[in-house]
Amino acid sequence: MPLFTVTMKSNRSVNEKNRLSRAIHAASVVAGYPEDDFFQRFLSLDPSDLRVDPYYPALPKPRTDQMLMIEVLVSSGTDTDRKEVLWPP
């Protein structure tokens, strides 16, 4: 069971979050997880609560306010092959 946590600034619409959710879930199913294995949380933060270096690591142009972070927590009982489809070594 993967748990996906999406952290972003609070300027995202419900439609954007829905599109992100569908894309994340589709990737999870392609990785071999069942269609009903659906665990996601979206954390929307005030701009002052999500601080990142806009150019790290030496990006040619800065990140935008649309930047987000996706964390995946995969339980220890998950097969290694399935984990690697989500996050290759």
PDB file of C-alpha atoms in Angstrom, residues 3 5 12 19-20 24-25 34 39 43 48 64-65 67 77 85:
ATOM      1  CA  LEU A   3       0.697   6.425   0.683  1.00  0.00           C
ATOM      2  CA  THR A   5       1.607  12.905   0.132  1.00  0.00           C
ATOM      3  CA  ARG A  12      -3.992  25.234  -6.420  1.00  0.00           C
ATOM      4  CA  ARG A  19      -5.880  15.955 -12.110  1.00  0.00           C
ATOM      5  CA  LEU A  20      -2.807  15.345  -9.947  1.00  0.00           C
ATOM      6  CA  ILE A  24      -0.668   9.661  -9.319  1.00  0.00           C
ATOM      7  CA  HIS A  25      -3.245   6.887  -9.037  1.00  0.00           C
ATOM      8  CA  PRO A  34      -4.699  -2.722  -7.237  1.00  0.00           C
ATOM      9  CA  PHE A  39      -4.315   6.453  -0.317  1.00  0.00           C
ATOM     10  CA  LEU A  43      -1.206  19.371   2.016  1.00  0.00           C
ATOM     11  CA  SER A  48       5.682  31.281   3.803  1.00  0.00           C
ATOM     12  CA  THR A  64       7.524  28.593 -10.144  1.00  0.00           C
ATOM     13  CA  ASP A  65       4.757  28.812  -7.551  1.00  0.00           C
ATOM     14  CA  MET A  67       6.205  23.568  -7.744  1.00  0.00           C
ATOM     15  CA  GLY A  77       5.549  -5.788   2.924  1.00  0.00           C
ATOM     16  CA  VAL A  85       8.407   0.634 -10.730  1.00  0.00           C
TER      17      VAL A  85
END
